Amino acid sequence: MNIDEMKQKLQSRLKPSRYQHSVGVAETSVFLAARFGVDSKKAEIAGLLHDCARQYPNEQLINEADKRNISYGMVEKTMPLLLHGYVGAKLIQEEYGVDDPEISQAIYRHTVGGPGMTDLDKIIYFADMIEPSRDYPGVNELRLLSREGSLDEMVLAGLTQSIVFVLKKNHLVHPDTVIARNELLLRIRNTENEEKAL
């Protein structure tokens, strides 16, 4: 299935605003991939299909995850929307013929992050936050970072903003988001310390 066929199929399954968001994430992912030397084709496909499991209502996502033997914890059980990335990571092979573990992982992690995020993981996570139709306090600062910051600085800012947002709403913070943020913060601090020591 080529990218145009994927777009047609996706458009038939998502509501129009979600489809437009998906196209925006694909385009933003290609921009970021070019900036950071990541495979732009993989970035485009992962960006386009990252929300493919949003074709299911939230309450159905637990059943869809169970059908595919996807493991999840209490946080996802309480907030089933979080499962759309996990289900989407399998759905891309079932319905779009995409059999690429890197793309699958980037889709799996695009909502909450995770340990040892790859550059592609980071790009899809961040593109989802800043694509052109997104409109929330702080998005312009993140867009500026997408043009000027390092990939780790960008994603650290995105993860931090996500945690603050979730805390203000008194929602559960996913442990993978905390792990991803801590890893990036430690890596950035270690790099800064090494540079100071030179």
Coordinates of C-alpha atoms in Angstrom, one line a residue, residues 33-128:
A33 CA 13.0 14.0 10.1
A34 CA 14.9 16.2 7.6
R35 CA 16.2 18.4 10.4
F36 CA 17.5 15.5 12.5
G37 CA 18.6 13.1 9.8
V38 CA 15.9 10.5 10.3
D39 CA 14.3 8.4 7.5
S40 CA 11.6 10.8 6.2
K41 CA 9.5 8.0 4.6
K42 CA 9.2 6.2 8.0
A43 CA 8.5 9.5 9.7
E44 CA 5.7 10.3 7.1
I45 CA 4.0 6.8 7.5
A46 CA 4.3 6.8 11.3
G47 CA 3.0 10.4 11.5
L48 CA 0.1 9.7 9.2
L49 CA -1.0 6.4 10.9
H50 CA -0.2 7.3 14.5
D51 CA -3.9 7.8 15.3
C52 CA -5.3 5.0 13.1
A53 CA -6.8 3.3 16.1
R54 CA -8.9 6.3 16.9
Q55 CA -11.4 4.7 14.5
Y56 CA -12.5 2.9 17.7
P57 CA -14.5 4.6 20.5
N58 CA -12.5 4.9 23.7
E59 CA -14.7 2.3 25.5
Q60 CA -13.8 -0.3 22.7
L61 CA -10.1 0.1 23.0
I62 CA -9.7 -2.3 25.9
N63 CA -11.4 -5.0 23.9
E64 CA -9.3 -4.3 20.9
A65 CA -6.1 -4.4 23.0
D66 CA -7.3 -7.7 24.6
K67 CA -8.0 -9.2 21.2
R68 CA -4.4 -8.5 20.2
N69 CA -2.9 -9.8 23.5
I70 CA -1.6 -6.3 24.2
S71 CA -0.6 -5.9 27.9
Y72 CA -1.5 -2.8 29.8
G73 CA -1.7 -1.5 33.4
M74 CA -4.2 0.2 35.7
V75 CA -3.5 3.6 34.2
E76 CA -4.6 2.5 30.7
K77 CA -7.5 0.6 32.2
T78 CA -8.7 3.8 33.9
M79 CA -8.0 5.9 30.8
P80 CA -8.6 3.6 27.8
L81 CA -7.8 6.4 25.3
L82 CA -4.1 5.8 26.1
L83 CA -4.5 2.4 24.4
H84 CA -5.0 3.9 21.0
G85 CA -1.2 4.0 20.4
Y86 CA -0.7 0.4 21.5
V87 CA -3.6 -0.8 19.3
G88 CA -2.5 1.4 16.4
A89 CA 1.0 -0.2 16.5
K90 CA -0.7 -3.5 15.6
L91 CA -3.4 -2.1 13.3
I92 CA -0.8 -0.7 10.9
Q93 CA 0.2 -4.2 9.9
E94 CA -3.3 -5.6 9.9
E95 CA -5.0 -2.9 7.9
Y96 CA -2.2 -0.9 6.1
G97 CA 0.4 -3.6 5.4
V98 CA 3.1 -1.8 7.3
D99 CA 5.5 -4.3 8.8
D100 CA 8.2 -2.1 10.3
P101 CA 9.2 -2.4 14.0
E102 CA 10.5 1.1 14.1
I103 CA 7.3 2.6 12.8
S104 CA 5.3 0.4 15.1
Q105 CA 7.2 1.4 18.1
A106 CA 6.9 5.1 17.3
I107 CA 3.2 4.7 17.1
Y108 CA 3.1 2.7 20.3
R109 CA 4.9 5.4 22.2
H110 CA 3.5 8.5 20.6
T111 CA 1.1 9.3 23.5
V112 CA 3.0 8.7 26.7
G113 CA 6.6 8.2 25.5
G114 CA 8.7 5.4 27.0
P115 CA 12.2 4.3 28.0
G116 CA 15.0 4.5 25.5
M117 CA 13.1 6.5 22.9
T118 CA 14.6 6.4 19.4
D119 CA 14.9 9.5 17.3
L120 CA 11.8 8.4 15.3
D121 CA 9.8 7.9 18.5
K122 CA 10.7 11.4 19.6
I123 CA 9.8 12.9 16.3
I124 CA 6.3 11.4 16.2
Y125 CA 5.7 12.2 19.8
F126 CA 6.7 15.9 19.3
A127 CA 5.0 16.3 15.9
D128 CA 1.8 15.1 17.4

